[in-house]
């Protein structure tokens, strides 16, 4: 079960056996709120399937999606340290399942597992890289290219095959654009035979062609991901032994 999440898969067998009884399996239902802005962090969630949208909200109450967490990572892995408070809202966008662990046990597990420490460090580096890339993407690329990239990214991170159970409203929030703009792009992609849209779902019919339409940020991030995860373990750990799990940005 832990092999379904990229971070938990990095646990050594001894650490896995030690902490497995401490995990709780939870069902992720669309719209479930895992954490809210300003809330103290109680749980760290490791999705096995499904997708959690990370939403940043203004004082005026407007919100936009600034991240997505699926089987590639965890929700709360950074907030478990520092102030211990969330600066965003975590809402289930695509239903699935997750394993969750209390903050205290998560900290213990991170101290006990050099493999998990390395995986979390690389994951956090990748999150910062994505944030920088997507800032440029929002300013430079068309909605159609961004939408195509987002559909493919969401499909991968939710560990789904071809059908993405997501609404056009959620896609609009993901891109920070009007729903009418998303509807127009979806209609175009559907006419070209790349996707099939139904109520509350997008089916990808031609992955290869959708990859061609997607903006080149997808390719840039794929290269960055390969380089980040290829870093030898000895470069991530100090020569004096296991390093502190406070992950630098």
Coordinates of N, CA, C and O in Angstrom, one line a residue, residues 63-174:
X63 N -9.9 33.0 -4.1 CA -8.9 32.0 -4.0 C -8.5 31.5 -5.4 O -9.3 31.5 -6.3
X64 N -7.3 31.0 -5.5 CA -6.8 30.4 -6.7 C -5.9 29.2 -6.4 O -5.3 29.2 -5.3
X65 N -5.9 28.2 -7.2 CA -5.1 27.0 -6.9 C -3.7 27.3 -7.2 O -3.3 27.8 -8.3
X66 N -2.8 27.0 -6.2 CA -1.4 27.2 -6.4 C -0.6 25.9 -6.3 O 0.7 26.0 -6.3
X67 N -1.2 24.8 -6.2 CA -0.5 23.5 -6.2 C -1.5 22.4 -6.2 O -2.7 22.5 -6.0
X68 N -1.0 21.2 -6.5 CA -1.8 20.0 -6.4 C -0.9 18.8 -5.9 O 0.3 18.7 -6.2
X69 N -1.5 18.1 -5.0 CA -0.8 17.0 -4.3 C -1.5 15.7 -4.6 O -2.8 15.5 -4.4
X70 N -0.8 14.7 -5.1 CA -1.4 13.4 -5.4 C -0.4 12.3 -4.9 O 0.3 12.5 -3.9
X71 N -0.3 11.2 -5.6 CA 0.5 10.1 -5.1 C 2.0 10.4 -5.3 O 2.8 9.6 -4.9
X72 N 2.3 11.6 -5.8 CA 3.7 12.1 -5.9 C 4.2 12.7 -4.6 O 5.4 13.0 -4.5
X73 N 3.4 13.0 -3.6 CA 3.8 13.7 -2.4 C 2.9 13.6 -1.2 O 2.3 12.6 -1.0
X74 N 2.9 14.7 -0.5 CA 2.0 14.7 0.7 C 1.6 16.1 1.1 O 2.2 17.1 0.7
X75 N 0.5 16.2 1.8 CA -0.1 17.5 2.2 C 0.2 17.7 3.7 O -0.1 16.8 4.5
X76 N 1.0 18.7 3.9 CA 1.4 19.0 5.3 C 2.8 18.7 5.6 O 3.3 18.9 6.7
X77 N 3.6 18.2 4.6 CA 5.0 17.7 4.9 C 5.9 18.9 5.2 O 6.8 18.8 6.0
X78 N 5.5 20.1 4.7 CA 6.3 21.3 5.0 C 5.8 22.0 6.3 O 6.5 22.4 7.1
X79 N 4.4 22.1 6.3 CA 3.8 22.8 7.5 C 4.0 22.1 8.8 O 3.8 22.7 9.9
X80 N 4.4 20.8 8.8 CA 4.7 20.1 10.0 C 5.8 20.7 10.8 O 6.0 20.4 12.0
X81 N 6.6 21.6 10.1 CA 7.8 22.2 10.8 C 7.5 23.7 10.8 O 6.5 24.2 10.3
X82 N 8.5 24.5 11.3 CA 8.3 25.9 11.3 C 7.2 26.4 12.2 O 7.1 25.9 13.4
X83 N 6.3 27.2 11.8 CA 5.2 27.7 12.7 C 4.2 26.6 12.9 O 3.4 26.8 13.9
X84 N 4.2 25.6 12.1 CA 3.2 24.6 12.3 C 1.8 24.9 11.8 O 0.8 24.2 12.1
X85 N 1.7 26.0 11.1 CA 0.4 26.5 10.6 C 0.3 26.4 9.1 O 1.3 26.7 8.4
X86 N -0.9 26.1 8.6 CA -1.1 26.1 7.2 C -1.3 27.5 6.7 O -2.0 28.3 7.3
X87 N -0.7 27.9 5.5 CA -0.9 29.2 4.9 C -1.7 29.0 3.6 O -1.6 29.8 2.7
X88 N -2.5 28.0 3.6 CA -3.3 27.7 2.4 C -4.5 26.8 2.8 O -4.6 26.4 4.0
X89 N -5.3 26.4 1.8 CA -6.4 25.5 2.1 C -6.2 24.3 1.2 O -5.9 24.4 0.1
X90 N -6.4 23.1 1.9 CA -6.2 21.9 1.2 C -7.6 21.2 0.9 O -8.2 20.8 1.9
X91 N -8.0 21.1 -0.3 CA -9.4 20.6 -0.6 C -9.3 19.5 -1.6 O -8.6 19.6 -2.6
X92 N -10.0 18.4 -1.3 CA -10.0 17.3 -2.2 C -10.7 17.6 -3.5 O -11.8 18.0 -3.6
X93 N -9.9 17.5 -4.6 CA -10.4 17.9 -5.9 C -10.9 16.6 -6.7 O -11.9 16.6 -7.4
X94 N -10.1 15.5 -6.6 CA -10.5 14.3 -7.2 C -10.5 13.2 -6.1 O -9.6 13.0 -5.3
X95 N -11.6 12.5 -5.9 CA -11.7 11.5 -4.8 C -10.8 10.4 -5.0 O -10.3 10.0 -6.0
X96 N -10.4 9.8 -3.8 CA -9.5 8.7 -3.8 C -9.3 8.2 -2.4 O -10.2 8.3 -1.6
X97 N -8.0 7.8 -2.1 CA -7.7 7.3 -0.7 C -6.3 7.8 -0.3 O -5.5 8.2 -1.2
X98 N -6.1 7.9 1.0 CA -4.8 8.4 1.5 C -4.5 7.7 2.8 O -5.4 7.2 3.5
X99 N -3.2 7.7 3.1 CA -2.8 7.4 4.5 C -2.4 8.7 5.2 O -1.8 9.5 4.6
X100 N -2.8 8.8 6.5 CA -2.5 10.0 7.2 C -1.8 9.6 8.5 O -2.0 8.5 9.0
X101 N -0.9 10.5 9.0 CA -0.1 10.3 10.1 C -0.1 11.6 10.9 O 0.0 12.7 10.4
X102 N -0.2 11.5 12.3 CA -0.1 12.6 13.1 C 1.2 13.4 12.9 O 2.2 12.7 12.6
X103 N 1.2 14.7 13.2 CA 2.4 15.4 13.0 C 3.6 14.9 13.9 O 4.7 14.8 13.4
X104 N 3.3 14.5 15.1 CA 4.3 14.0 16.0 C 4.9 12.8 15.4 O 6.1 12.6 15.4
X105 N 4.1 11.8 15.0 CA 4.6 10.6 14.4 C 5.4 10.8 13.1 O 6.4 10.1 12.8
X106 N 4.9 11.8 12.3 CA 5.6 12.1 11.1 C 7.0 12.6 11.4 O 7.9 12.2 10.7
X107 N 7.1 13.5 12.3 CA 8.5 14.0 12.7 C 9.4 12.8 13.2 O 10.5 12.8 12.8
X108 N 8.8 11.9 14.0 CA 9.6 10.8 14.4 C 10.0 9.9 13.2 O 11.2 9.5 13.2
X109 N 9.1 9.7 12.3 CA 9.4 8.9 11.1 C 10.5 9.5 10.3 O 11.4 8.8 9.7
X110 N 10.4 10.8 10.1 CA 11.4 11.5 9.3 C 12.8 11.4 9.9 O 13.8 11.2 9.2
X111 N 12.9 11.5 11.2 CA 14.1 11.4 11.9 C 14.7 10.0 11.8 O 15.9 9.8 11.7
X112 N 13.8 9.0 11.7 CA 14.2 7.6 11.7 C 14.5 7.1 10.3 O 15.1 6.0 10.2
X113 N 14.2 7.8 9.3 CA 14.4 7.3 7.9 C 15.2 8.2 7.0 O 14.6 9.2 6.5
X114 N 16.5 8.0 6.8 CA 17.3 8.8 5.9 C 16.7 8.7 4.4 O 16.7 9.7 3.7
X115 N 16.1 7.6 4.1 CA 15.5 7.5 2.7 C 14.3 8.5 2.6 O 14.2 9.1 1.5
X116 N 13.5 8.6 3.6 CA 12.3 9.5 3.5 C 12.8 10.9 3.6 O 12.3 11.8 2.9
X117 N 13.9 11.2 4.3 CA 14.4 12.6 4.4 C 14.9 13.0 3.0 O 14.6 14.1 2.5
X118 N 15.6 12.1 2.3 CA 16.0 12.5 0.9 C 14.9 12.7 0.0 O 14.9 13.6 -0.8
X119 N 13.9 11.8 0.1 CA 12.7 11.9 -0.8 C 11.9 13.2 -0.5 O 11.5 13.9 -1.5
X120 N 11.8 13.6 0.8 CA 11.1 14.8 1.1 C 11.8 16.0 0.6 O 11.3 17.0 0.1
X121 N 13.2 16.0 0.8 CA 14.0 17.1 0.3 C 13.8 17.3 -1.2 O 13.7 18.4 -1.7
X122 N 13.9 16.2 -1.9 CA 13.8 16.3 -3.4 C 12.4 16.8 -3.8 O 12.2 17.6 -4.7
X123 N 11.4 16.3 -3.1 CA 10.0 16.7 -3.4 C 9.8 18.2 -3.1 O 9.2 18.9 -3.9
X124 N 10.4 18.7 -2.0 CA 10.2 20.1 -1.7 C 11.0 21.0 -2.8 O 10.5 22.1 -3.2
X125 N 12.1 20.5 -3.2 CA 12.9 21.2 -4.2 C 12.1 21.2 -5.5 O 12.0 22.3 -6.2
X126 N 11.4 20.1 -5.8 CA 10.6 20.1 -7.0 C 9.4 21.0 -6.9 O 9.0 21.7 -7.9
X127 N 8.8 21.1 -5.7 CA 7.6 22.1 -5.5 C 8.0 23.5 -5.8 O 7.3 24.3 -6.4
X128 N 9.2 23.9 -5.3 CA 9.7 25.3 -5.5 C 10.0 25.5 -7.0 O 9.6 26.5 -7.6
X129 N 10.6 24.5 -7.7 CA 10.9 24.6 -9.1 C 9.6 24.7 -9.9 O 9.5 25.5 -10.8
X130 N 8.5 24.0 -9.5 CA 7.2 24.0 -10.2 C 6.6 25.4 -10.0 O 6.1 26.0 -10.9
X131 N 6.7 26.0 -8.8 CA 6.1 27.3 -8.5 C 6.7 28.3 -9.4 O 6.0 29.2 -9.9
X132 N 8.0 28.3 -9.5 CA 8.7 29.3 -10.3 C 8.4 29.1 -11.8 O 8.1 30.1 -12.5
X133 N 8.3 27.9 -12.2 CA 8.0 27.6 -13.7 C 6.6 28.1 -14.0 O 6.4 28.7 -15.1
X134 N 5.7 27.8 -13.1 CA 4.3 28.1 -13.4 C 4.0 29.6 -13.3 O 3.0 30.0 -13.9
X135 N 4.8 30.3 -12.5 CA 4.6 31.8 -12.5 C 4.9 32.3 -13.9 O 4.2 33.2 -14.4
X136 N 6.0 31.8 -14.5 CA 6.3 32.2 -15.9 C 5.2 31.7 -16.9 O 4.8 32.4 -17.8
X137 N 4.7 30.5 -16.6 CA 3.7 29.9 -17.5 C 2.5 30.7 -17.5 O 1.9 31.0 -18.6
X138 N 2.0 31.2 -16.4 CA 0.8 31.9 -16.3 C 0.9 33.3 -17.1 O -0.1 33.8 -17.6
X139 N 2.1 33.8 -17.2 CA 2.3 35.1 -17.9 C 2.5 34.9 -19.4 O 2.2 35.8 -20.2
X140 N 3.1 33.8 -19.8 CA 3.5 33.6 -21.1 C 2.7 32.7 -22.1 O 2.8 32.9 -23.3
X141 N 2.0 31.7 -21.5 CA 1.4 30.7 -22.3 C -0.1 30.8 -22.4 O -0.8 31.4 -21.6
X142 N -0.6 30.2 -23.5 CA -2.0 30.3 -23.8 C -2.8 29.5 -22.8 O -2.3 28.5 -22.2
X143 N -4.1 29.8 -22.7 CA -5.0 29.0 -21.8 C -5.1 27.6 -22.3 O -5.1 26.6 -21.5
X144 N -5.1 27.4 -23.6 CA -5.2 26.0 -24.2 C -4.0 25.2 -23.8 O -4.2 24.0 -23.4
X145 N -2.8 25.8 -23.9 CA -1.6 25.0 -23.6 C -1.5 24.7 -22.1 O -1.2 23.6 -21.7
X146 N -1.9 25.7 -21.3 CA -1.9 25.5 -19.8 C -2.9 24.5 -19.4 O -2.7 23.6 -18.5
X147 N -4.1 24.5 -20.0 CA -5.2 23.6 -19.7 C -4.8 22.1 -20.1 O -4.9 21.2 -19.2
X148 N -4.2 22.0 -21.2 CA -3.7 20.6 -21.6 C -2.7 20.1 -20.7 O -2.7 18.9 -20.3
X149 N -1.7 20.9 -20.3 CA -0.7 20.5 -19.3 C -1.3 20.2 -18.0 O -1.0 19.1 -17.4
X150 N -2.3 21.0 -17.5 CA -2.9 20.7 -16.2 C -3.7 19.4 -16.2 O -3.7 18.7 -15.2
X151 N -4.4 19.1 -17.3 CA -5.1 17.8 -17.4 C -4.2 16.7 -17.3 O -4.4 15.7 -16.6
X152 N -3.1 16.7 -18.0 CA -2.1 15.6 -18.0 C -1.4 15.5 -16.6 O -1.2 14.4 -16.1
X153 N -1.1 16.6 -16.0 CA -0.5 16.6 -14.7 C -1.4 16.0 -13.7 O -1.0 15.2 -12.8
X154 N -2.7 16.4 -13.7 CA -3.7 15.9 -12.7 C -3.9 14.5 -12.9 O -4.1 13.7 -12.0
X155 N -3.9 14.0 -14.2 CA -4.1 12.6 -14.5 C -3.0 11.8 -13.9 O -3.2 10.7 -13.2
X156 N -1.8 12.2 -14.0 CA -0.6 11.5 -13.5 C -0.6 11.5 -12.0 O -0.4 10.4 -11.3
X157 N -0.8 12.6 -11.3 CA -0.7 12.7 -9.9 C -1.9 12.1 -9.1 O -1.7 11.7 -8.0
X158 N -3.0 11.9 -9.8 CA -4.1 11.2 -9.2 C -4.0 9.7 -9.4 O -4.9 9.0 -8.9
X159 N -3.0 9.3 -10.1 CA -2.8 7.9 -10.4 C -4.0 7.2 -11.2 O -4.4 6.1 -10.9
X160 N -4.5 8.0 -12.1 CA -5.6 7.5 -12.9 C -5.1 7.2 -14.3 O -4.1 7.7 -14.8
X161 N -5.9 6.5 -15.1 CA -5.5 6.0 -16.4 C -5.9 7.1 -17.5 O -5.0 7.8 -18.0
X162 N -7.1 7.3 -17.8 CA -7.5 8.2 -18.8 C -8.7 9.1 -18.4 O -8.8 10.2 -19.0
X163 N -9.5 8.7 -17.5 CA -10.7 9.5 -17.1 C -10.4 10.3 -15.9 O -10.0 9.7 -14.8
X164 N -10.5 11.6 -16.0 CA -10.2 12.5 -14.9 C -11.6 13.1 -14.3 O -12.2 13.9 -15.0
X165 N -12.0 12.6 -13.2 CA -13.3 13.1 -12.6 C -13.2 14.5 -12.0 O -13.0 14.7 -10.8
X166 N -13.2 15.5 -12.9 CA -13.0 16.9 -12.5 C -13.9 17.8 -13.2 O -14.3 17.5 -14.4
X167 N -14.4 18.8 -12.6 CA -15.4 19.8 -13.2 C -14.6 20.9 -13.9 O -13.5 21.2 -13.7
X168 N -15.3 21.5 -14.8 CA -14.8 22.7 -15.5 C -14.5 23.8 -14.6 O -13.6 24.6 -14.7
X169 N -15.3 23.9 -13.6 CA -15.1 25.0 -12.5 C -13.8 24.8 -11.8 O -13.1 25.7 -11.6
X170 N -13.5 23.5 -11.5 CA -12.2 23.2 -10.8 C -11.1 23.5 -11.7 O -10.0 24.0 -11.3
X171 N -11.2 23.2 -13.0 CA -10.1 23.4 -14.0 C -9.9 25.0 -14.1 O -8.8 25.4 -14.2
X172 N -11.0 25.7 -14.1 CA -10.9 27.2 -14.1 C -10.1 27.7 -12.9 O -9.3 28.6 -13.0
X173 N -10.4 27.2 -11.7 CA -9.8 27.6 -10.5 C -8.3 27.2 -10.6 O -7.4 27.9 -10.1
X174 N -8.0 26.0 -11.1 CA -6.7 25.5 -11.3 C -5.8 26.5 -12.1 O -4.6 26.7 -11.8

